[in-house]
Amino acid sequence: MTHYPHLFRPLDLGHVTLPNRVLMGSMHTGLEETGDWPRVARFYAERAEGGVGLMVTGGMAPNREGGVFPGAAGLFTAADIANHRSVTDAVHAAGGRIAMQILHAGRYAYSPDAVAPSAIKSPISPFPPKALDEAGIEKQIADIATAAARAREAGYDGVEVMGSEGYFLNQFLVRHTNRREDRWGGAFDNRMRLPLEVVRRVRAAVGDDFILIYRLSMIDLVPDGSTWDEVVQLAKAVERAGASILNTGIGWHEARIPTIATSVPRRAFAWVTKKLMGEVSVPLVTSNRINTPEVAEEVLAEGCADMVSMARPFLADSHFVRKAAEGRSGQIAPCIACNQACLDHTFQMKVATCLVNPRAAHETDLRYQPATQPRRIAVVGAGPAGLSAALVAAERGHAVTLFEKAERIGGQLDMARRIPGKEEFHGLVAHYETMLAALGVETRLGAMADPEALAGYDDVVIATGVLPRDPGIDGQEAPHVLSYIDVLQNGAEVGARVAIVGAGGIGFDTAQFLAHRPGESATLDLAHWRRLWGVGDPAETPGGLAPEGPRPDAPARRITLLQRKAEKPGKRLGKTTGWIHRAELRMLGVEMRAGVGYRRIVPEGLLIETGQGEELIAADTIVLCAGQEPDRRLADALAARGTSAHVIGGADVALELDAKRAIDQGARLGATL
Ligand code: NAP
Ligand code: SF4
């Protein structure tokens, strides 16, 4: 008996039946661009072994001008087809199915060769596109159809035509990117001509016994986007033109509303797909912020869609589906929607991987093989680095003892999960608890490990983390000065006016925490979140932006966030998420001050130096978030006795410490012990 009856209902597509309702959504991993095809094949094959019903590849360019960036992967030559064949063969051998996404970037192409319906530059690319003439349009359609035919030749089970997220096909649909007055612009029948022609020609190129997914933008989240009537009209026409599945696209890339970040509520957009249910007869797929089998089952059971698409959850755990099917959902490593190792890497032109699973896209070079000689290993510190090392070592067959001085595991993760908008960390800590038990790690909570306690182990791993940096501000011993640990972990009383010293990740988190009342979080309340960001309904406003704009609630406190550097506060936060943190704090009325000097703390608040003289930041409480230093006390004590130990995570290097590096370092050590 399955725990998820809707999720594991087969889906009959006519010529093929999918075993379950899970689609692994398209992700650009950058793997194809490495040219290391055995690595690409292993990445997809491992996920096929994990039981997903159907996978979609990262976007493949149909031609050079349509690539997201110069050199973007596609199927241009016989060699390309052979390389892709190695992927489809590996997936089929593992019992899976895979469709290739065809992605034409249009004006989003980071290239001087970009083409679009009209010569209107996008706000997210420096390159103004060239407007296509009639022959140019025909070439794009023909190239997309040719790419589909090549995909079939390469052994794919289908293609996904990328028609959403503000890419080329989407650009034809709305007036703010399509100002044409010929048969490709003007009335909606004309604006949807290109997407429909593409679907018709792709269907003609691939034949009937081939899956054709069309990803349709159901809520553009940009001004002058599609109306709901247009969405429905397009969906029906795309079905008639030959699509076999309709997938949901949410928001253009230029939208200023987060759509997949961790602070977006789970299943935040399933209601949009649900509006389209019953309008078409092909299966509808919903997506965005679905990351557990429970949530996936819920949206299917509520009739929001026929299938769910999850993408990043398959970076976090390639065996998501198999574990769900076997009733082991607690063992699924959860995607916490941080974007730190996936999307942020992509935007830095690095191969994507996953914060919680460093093996993602490293399946061929990071392998957790059974230990030839099981050893007794002590790990000190149950933060991200220690947990990661302990679990990988235990998975490989070592006998692991984990010492943690606190009464619970998690370290910095335990603090992160208390921040409104970071609730996903609860799931990650719970997963680690499950895995410690499943892998038989002896976990000693409330246990200070000293050199004596560590004697007798074959290997000692020091993951003791960090200590808060002492900023040495005159007057900081006063009772109204707290550290972030007092505030986030120990529940210290905080006044109505707060000055925060340090605007790094933790300063931002502390501001977010203090701007909310206890228990309040827009991430846990979809109506609140939609009000906060101004997400309306495409049936009421074209594109679905609320006409009244964002409407944040009044903050719980008046907060000033300070840093000494002159740069924009929050500049070093995540590449794809920093703007969200900055926007949230702005909406909560947090004042951000850069380029200040700290003079001294006085009973009335914090005296700063601004360059124009001294200024008092009136505050009832001052919170110190001035970064961290490695906690090497135990490592140094062991070294003094000549005992060798592996030092990882914040205890190794605190600078720029984050969970991504800590988990990766722990896993890589665990793999070699
Ligand atoms: P951090 O990012 O290094 O920031 C430390 C802050 O303290 C900076 O704003 C720095 O700015 C200030 N500072 C440094 N030395 C100081 C001194 N002597 N006196 C006064 N101020 C000083 O460290 P963190 O905030 O502790 O975060 C640690 C790591 O956790 C981050 O690197 C991040 O990767 C991770 N994290 C990330 C997030 C996120 O992305 N949302 C959230 C939490 C944690 P000035 O030197 O300019 O004053
Ligand atoms: Fe999810 Fe973060 Fe991993 Fe990306 S890096 S897949 S967002 S957990």
PDB file of N, CA, C and O in Angstrom, residues 320-370:
ATOM      1  N   PHE A 320      14.621  10.336  -4.708  1.00  0.00           N
ATOM      2  CA  PHE A 320      13.414  10.903  -4.094  1.00  0.00           C
ATOM      3  C   PHE A 320      12.215   9.969  -4.288  1.00  0.00           C
ATOM      4  O   PHE A 320      11.517   9.609  -3.336  1.00  0.00           O
ATOM      5  N   VAL A 321      11.963   9.575  -5.532  1.00  0.00           N
ATOM      6  CA  VAL A 321      10.742   8.813  -5.839  1.00  0.00           C
ATOM      7  C   VAL A 321      10.798   7.417  -5.218  1.00  0.00           C
ATOM      8  O   VAL A 321       9.834   6.957  -4.607  1.00  0.00           O
ATOM      9  N   ARG A 322      11.946   6.770  -5.356  1.00  0.00           N
ATOM     10  CA  ARG A 322      12.065   5.404  -4.824  1.00  0.00           C
ATOM     11  C   ARG A 322      11.864   5.410  -3.298  1.00  0.00           C
ATOM     12  O   ARG A 322      11.164   4.572  -2.749  1.00  0.00           O
ATOM     13  N   LYS A 323      12.477   6.373  -2.625  1.00  0.00           N
ATOM     14  CA  LYS A 323      12.338   6.436  -1.165  1.00  0.00           C
ATOM     15  C   LYS A 323      10.877   6.705  -0.775  1.00  0.00           C
ATOM     16  O   LYS A 323      10.371   6.129   0.181  1.00  0.00           O
ATOM     17  N   ALA A 324      10.206   7.577  -1.535  1.00  0.00           N
ATOM     18  CA  ALA A 324       8.783   7.848  -1.246  1.00  0.00           C
ATOM     19  C   ALA A 324       7.976   6.574  -1.451  1.00  0.00           C
ATOM     20  O   ALA A 324       7.127   6.223  -0.623  1.00  0.00           O
ATOM     21  N   ALA A 325       8.251   5.870  -2.531  1.00  0.00           N
ATOM     22  CA  ALA A 325       7.495   4.652  -2.838  1.00  0.00           C
ATOM     23  C   ALA A 325       7.694   3.602  -1.748  1.00  0.00           C
ATOM     24  O   ALA A 325       6.781   2.828  -1.447  1.00  0.00           O
ATOM     25  N   GLU A 326       8.884   3.584  -1.170  1.00  0.00           N
ATOM     26  CA  GLU A 326       9.190   2.568  -0.155  1.00  0.00           C
ATOM     27  C   GLU A 326       8.840   3.032   1.259  1.00  0.00           C
ATOM     28  O   GLU A 326       9.240   2.400   2.242  1.00  0.00           O
ATOM     29  N   GLY A 327       8.136   4.179   1.361  1.00  0.00           N
ATOM     30  CA  GLY A 327       7.726   4.662   2.681  1.00  0.00           C
ATOM     31  C   GLY A 327       8.892   5.187   3.504  1.00  0.00           C
ATOM     32  O   GLY A 327       8.862   5.162   4.727  1.00  0.00           O
ATOM     33  N   ARG A 328       9.943   5.679   2.823  1.00  0.00           N
ATOM     34  CA  ARG A 328      11.125   6.180   3.530  1.00  0.00           C
ATOM     35  C   ARG A 328      11.291   7.682   3.298  1.00  0.00           C
ATOM     36  O   ARG A 328      12.384   8.167   3.046  1.00  0.00           O
ATOM     37  N   SER A 329      10.180   8.423   3.347  1.00  0.00           N
ATOM     38  CA  SER A 329      10.290   9.824   2.932  1.00  0.00           C
ATOM     39  C   SER A 329      11.193  10.633   3.862  1.00  0.00           C
ATOM     40  O   SER A 329      11.825  11.598   3.432  1.00  0.00           O
ATOM     41  N   GLY A 330      11.309  10.237   5.126  1.00  0.00           N
ATOM     42  CA  GLY A 330      12.217  10.945   6.039  1.00  0.00           C
ATOM     43  C   GLY A 330      13.669  10.840   5.604  1.00  0.00           C
ATOM     44  O   GLY A 330      14.515  11.640   6.008  1.00  0.00           O
ATOM     45  N   GLN A 331      13.966   9.841   4.791  1.00  0.00           N
ATOM     46  CA  GLN A 331      15.347   9.664   4.324  1.00  0.00           C
ATOM     47  C   GLN A 331      15.644  10.477   3.063  1.00  0.00           C
ATOM     48  O   GLN A 331      16.768  10.463   2.564  1.00  0.00           O
ATOM     49  N   ILE A 332      14.620  11.136   2.525  1.00  0.00           N
ATOM     50  CA  ILE A 332      14.865  11.967   1.338  1.00  0.00           C
ATOM     51  C   ILE A 332      15.597  13.238   1.770  1.00  0.00           C
ATOM     52  O   ILE A 332      15.102  13.984   2.618  1.00  0.00           O
ATOM     53  N   ALA A 333      16.768  13.460   1.198  1.00  0.00           N
ATOM     54  CA  ALA A 333      17.480  14.713   1.505  1.00  0.00           C
ATOM     55  C   ALA A 333      16.666  15.848   0.888  1.00  0.00           C
ATOM     56  O   ALA A 333      16.427  15.853  -0.321  1.00  0.00           O
ATOM     57  N   PRO A 334      16.201  16.782   1.720  1.00  0.00           N
ATOM     58  CA  PRO A 334      15.267  17.777   1.197  1.00  0.00           C
ATOM     59  C   PRO A 334      15.955  18.952   0.516  1.00  0.00           C
ATOM     60  O   PRO A 334      16.965  19.448   1.009  1.00  0.00           O
ATOM     61  N   CYS A 335      15.387  19.381  -0.588  1.00  0.00           N
ATOM     62  CA  CYS A 335      15.834  20.630  -1.196  1.00  0.00           C
ATOM     63  C   CYS A 335      15.285  21.761  -0.341  1.00  0.00           C
ATOM     64  O   CYS A 335      14.081  21.860  -0.139  1.00  0.00           O
ATOM     65  N   ILE A 336      16.179  22.612   0.152  1.00  0.00           N
ATOM     66  CA  ILE A 336      15.743  23.715   1.011  1.00  0.00           C
ATOM     67  C   ILE A 336      15.540  24.997   0.218  1.00  0.00           C
ATOM     68  O   ILE A 336      15.358  26.071   0.790  1.00  0.00           O
ATOM     69  N   ALA A 337      15.596  24.885  -1.117  1.00  0.00           N
ATOM     70  CA  ALA A 337      15.305  26.014  -2.012  1.00  0.00           C
ATOM     71  C   ALA A 337      16.230  27.209  -1.788  1.00  0.00           C
ATOM     72  O   ALA A 337      15.830  28.352  -1.976  1.00  0.00           O
ATOM     73  N   CYS A 338      17.484  26.913  -1.395  1.00  0.00           N
ATOM     74  CA  CYS A 338      18.427  27.995  -1.097  1.00  0.00           C
ATOM     75  C   CYS A 338      19.061  28.584  -2.355  1.00  0.00           C
ATOM     76  O   CYS A 338      19.568  29.705  -2.321  1.00  0.00           O
ATOM     77  N   ASN A 339      19.093  27.832  -3.424  1.00  0.00           N
ATOM     78  CA  ASN A 339      19.707  28.220  -4.709  1.00  0.00           C
ATOM     79  C   ASN A 339      21.224  28.363  -4.646  1.00  0.00           C
ATOM     80  O   ASN A 339      21.855  28.709  -5.654  1.00  0.00           O
ATOM     81  N   GLN A 340      21.816  28.098  -3.487  1.00  0.00           N
ATOM     82  CA  GLN A 340      23.224  28.431  -3.299  1.00  0.00           C
ATOM     83  C   GLN A 340      24.180  27.636  -4.179  1.00  0.00           C
ATOM     84  O   GLN A 340      25.176  28.169  -4.642  1.00  0.00           O
ATOM     85  N   ALA A 341      23.869  26.345  -4.383  1.00  0.00           N
ATOM     86  CA  ALA A 341      24.810  25.531  -5.158  1.00  0.00           C
ATOM     87  C   ALA A 341      24.270  25.213  -6.551  1.00  0.00           C
ATOM     88  O   ALA A 341      25.009  24.681  -7.382  1.00  0.00           O
ATOM     89  N   CYS A 342      23.005  25.504  -6.787  1.00  0.00           N
ATOM     90  CA  CYS A 342      22.450  25.208  -8.117  1.00  0.00           C
ATOM     91  C   CYS A 342      22.375  26.489  -8.942  1.00  0.00           C
ATOM     92  O   CYS A 342      23.287  26.810  -9.700  1.00  0.00           O
ATOM     93  N   LEU A 343      21.329  27.273  -8.745  1.00  0.00           N
ATOM     94  CA  LEU A 343      21.148  28.455  -9.583  1.00  0.00           C
ATOM     95  C   LEU A 343      22.289  29.469  -9.437  1.00  0.00           C
ATOM     96  O   LEU A 343      22.736  30.059 -10.422  1.00  0.00           O
ATOM     97  N   ASP A 344      22.771  29.650  -8.203  1.00  0.00           N
ATOM     98  CA  ASP A 344      23.879  30.605  -8.022  1.00  0.00           C
ATOM     99  C   ASP A 344      25.098  30.154  -8.827  1.00  0.00           C
ATOM    100  O   ASP A 344      25.798  30.983  -9.418  1.00  0.00           O
ATOM    101  N   HIS A 345      25.355  28.844  -8.851  1.00  0.00           N
ATOM    102  CA  HIS A 345      26.481  28.341  -9.647  1.00  0.00           C
ATOM    103  C   HIS A 345      26.243  28.618 -11.124  1.00  0.00           C
ATOM    104  O   HIS A 345      27.146  29.042 -11.844  1.00  0.00           O
ATOM    105  N   THR A 346      25.033  28.358 -11.575  1.00  0.00           N
ATOM    106  CA  THR A 346      24.728  28.549 -12.997  1.00  0.00           C
ATOM    107  C   THR A 346      25.008  29.998 -13.404  1.00  0.00           C
ATOM    108  O   THR A 346      25.609  30.249 -14.454  1.00  0.00           O
ATOM    109  N   PHE A 347      24.596  30.928 -12.540  1.00  0.00           N
ATOM    110  CA  PHE A 347      24.814  32.336 -12.874  1.00  0.00           C
ATOM    111  C   PHE A 347      26.277  32.735 -12.773  1.00  0.00           C
ATOM    112  O   PHE A 347      26.676  33.763 -13.279  1.00  0.00           O
ATOM    113  N   GLN A 348      27.077  31.896 -12.111  1.00  0.00           N
ATOM    114  CA  GLN A 348      28.525  32.164 -12.065  1.00  0.00           C
ATOM    115  C   GLN A 348      29.259  31.302 -13.093  1.00  0.00           C
ATOM    116  O   GLN A 348      30.482  31.164 -13.017  1.00  0.00           O
ATOM    117  N   MET A 349      28.509  30.707 -14.016  1.00  0.00           N
ATOM    118  CA  MET A 349      29.068  29.855 -15.074  1.00  0.00           C
ATOM    119  C   MET A 349      29.837  28.656 -14.489  1.00  0.00           C
ATOM    120  O   MET A 349      30.825  28.186 -15.046  1.00  0.00           O
ATOM    121  N   LYS A 350      29.354  28.168 -13.327  1.00  0.00           N
ATOM    122  CA  LYS A 350      29.954  26.972 -12.729  1.00  0.00           C
ATOM    123  C   LYS A 350      28.945  25.833 -12.836  1.00  0.00           C
ATOM    124  O   LYS A 350      27.732  26.081 -12.881  1.00  0.00           O
ATOM    125  N   VAL A 351      29.428  24.597 -12.833  1.00  0.00           N
ATOM    126  CA  VAL A 351      28.503  23.462 -12.876  1.00  0.00           C
ATOM    127  C   VAL A 351      27.664  23.469 -11.597  1.00  0.00           C
ATOM    128  O   VAL A 351      28.185  23.674 -10.499  1.00  0.00           O
ATOM    129  N   ALA A 352      26.367  23.259 -11.758  1.00  0.00           N
ATOM    130  CA  ALA A 352      25.474  23.235 -10.606  1.00  0.00           C
ATOM    131  C   ALA A 352      25.731  21.993  -9.773  1.00  0.00           C
ATOM    132  O   ALA A 352      26.127  20.952 -10.286  1.00  0.00           O
ATOM    133  N   THR A 353      25.500  22.124  -8.458  1.00  0.00           N
ATOM    134  CA  THR A 353      25.466  20.947  -7.608  1.00  0.00           C
ATOM    135  C   THR A 353      24.416  21.247  -6.546  1.00  0.00           C
ATOM    136  O   THR A 353      23.466  21.992  -6.830  1.00  0.00           O
ATOM    137  N   CYS A 354      24.555  20.700  -5.353  1.00  0.00           N
ATOM    138  CA  CYS A 354      23.509  20.930  -4.359  1.00  0.00           C
ATOM    139  C   CYS A 354      24.119  21.097  -2.982  1.00  0.00           C
ATOM    140  O   CYS A 354      25.003  20.328  -2.594  1.00  0.00           O
ATOM    141  N   LEU A 355      23.634  22.067  -2.250  1.00  0.00           N
ATOM    142  CA  LEU A 355      24.138  22.318  -0.895  1.00  0.00           C
ATOM    143  C   LEU A 355      23.985  21.077  -0.025  1.00  0.00           C
ATOM    144  O   LEU A 355      24.899  20.724   0.707  1.00  0.00           O
ATOM    145  N   VAL A 356      22.838  20.410  -0.101  1.00  0.00           N
ATOM    146  CA  VAL A 356      22.632  19.269   0.802  1.00  0.00           C
ATOM    147  C   VAL A 356      23.165  17.960   0.213  1.00  0.00           C
ATOM    148  O   VAL A 356      23.219  16.959   0.909  1.00  0.00           O
ATOM    149  N   ASN A 357      23.533  17.984  -1.051  1.00  0.00           N
ATOM    150  CA  ASN A 357      24.040  16.769  -1.691  1.00  0.00           C
ATOM    151  C   ASN A 357      25.207  17.107  -2.619  1.00  0.00           C
ATOM    152  O   ASN A 357      25.025  17.317  -3.818  1.00  0.00           O
ATOM    153  N   PRO A 358      26.420  17.140  -2.071  1.00  0.00           N
ATOM    154  CA  PRO A 358      27.572  17.517  -2.901  1.00  0.00           C
ATOM    155  C   PRO A 358      27.830  16.539  -4.050  1.00  0.00           C
ATOM    156  O   PRO A 358      28.587  16.849  -4.965  1.00  0.00           O
ATOM    157  N   ARG A 359      27.189  15.372  -4.021  1.00  0.00           N
ATOM    158  CA  ARG A 359      27.372  14.418  -5.131  1.00  0.00           C
ATOM    159  C   ARG A 359      26.593  14.831  -6.375  1.00  0.00           C
ATOM    160  O   ARG A 359      26.870  14.324  -7.463  1.00  0.00           O
ATOM    161  N   ALA A 360      25.610  15.721  -6.228  1.00  0.00           N
ATOM    162  CA  ALA A 360      24.805  16.097  -7.392  1.00  0.00           C
ATOM    163  C   ALA A 360      25.710  16.669  -8.474  1.00  0.00           C
ATOM    164  O   ALA A 360      26.504  17.581  -8.221  1.00  0.00           O
ATOM    165  N   ALA A 361      25.607  16.102  -9.660  1.00  0.00           N
ATOM    166  CA  ALA A 361      26.429  16.466 -10.816  1.00  0.00           C
ATOM    167  C   ALA A 361      27.910  16.133 -10.596  1.00  0.00           C
ATOM    168  O   ALA A 361      28.767  16.527 -11.373  1.00  0.00           O
ATOM    169  N   HIS A 362      28.197  15.420  -9.510  1.00  0.00           N
ATOM    170  CA  HIS A 362      29.559  14.912  -9.273  1.00  0.00           C
ATOM    171  C   HIS A 362      29.486  13.395  -9.062  1.00  0.00           C
ATOM    172  O   HIS A 362      30.305  12.836  -8.334  1.00  0.00           O
ATOM    173  N   GLU A 363      28.502  12.770  -9.701  1.00  0.00           N
ATOM    174  CA  GLU A 363      28.282  11.345  -9.456  1.00  0.00           C
ATOM    175  C   GLU A 363      29.488  10.497  -9.857  1.00  0.00           C
ATOM    176  O   GLU A 363      29.711   9.431  -9.285  1.00  0.00           O
ATOM    177  N   THR A 364      30.273  10.980 -10.820  1.00  0.00           N
ATOM    178  CA  THR A 364      31.396  10.152 -11.269  1.00  0.00           C
ATOM    179  C   THR A 364      32.678  10.417 -10.475  1.00  0.00           C
ATOM    180  O   THR A 364      33.571   9.582 -10.442  1.00  0.00           O
ATOM    181  N   ASP A 365      32.773  11.585  -9.819  1.00  0.00           N
ATOM    182  CA  ASP A 365      34.032  11.853  -9.113  1.00  0.00           C
ATOM    183  C   ASP A 365      33.915  11.815  -7.593  1.00  0.00           C
ATOM    184  O   ASP A 365      34.918  11.702  -6.893  1.00  0.00           O
ATOM    185  N   LEU A 366      32.702  11.928  -7.056  1.00  0.00           N
ATOM    186  CA  LEU A 366      32.543  11.844  -5.593  1.00  0.00           C
ATOM    187  C   LEU A 366      31.681  10.622  -5.302  1.00  0.00           C
ATOM    188  O   LEU A 366      30.467  10.646  -5.483  1.00  0.00           O
ATOM    189  N   ARG A 367      32.343   9.557  -4.883  1.00  0.00           N
ATOM    190  CA  ARG A 367      31.600   8.299  -4.695  1.00  0.00           C
ATOM    191  C   ARG A 367      31.776   7.824  -3.260  1.00  0.00           C
ATOM    192  O   ARG A 367      32.865   7.895  -2.710  1.00  0.00           O
ATOM    193  N   TYR A 368      30.660   7.363  -2.714  1.00  0.00           N
ATOM    194  CA  TYR A 368      30.690   6.889  -1.329  1.00  0.00           C
ATOM    195  C   TYR A 368      30.794   5.361  -1.365  1.00  0.00           C
ATOM    196  O   TYR A 368      29.798   4.656  -1.279  1.00  0.00           O
ATOM    197  N   GLN A 369      32.013   4.886  -1.528  1.00  0.00           N
ATOM    198  CA  GLN A 369      32.181   3.440  -1.673  1.00  0.00           C
ATOM    199  C   GLN A 369      32.399   2.763  -0.322  1.00  0.00           C
ATOM    200  O   GLN A 369      32.992   3.376   0.580  1.00  0.00           O
ATOM    201  N   PRO A 370      31.954   1.515  -0.196  1.00  0.00           N
ATOM    202  CA  PRO A 370      32.127   0.831   1.092  1.00  0.00           C
ATOM    203  C   PRO A 370      33.587   0.855   1.531  1.00  0.00           C
ATOM    204  O   PRO A 370      34.497   0.669   0.718  1.00  0.00           O
TER     205      PRO A 370
END
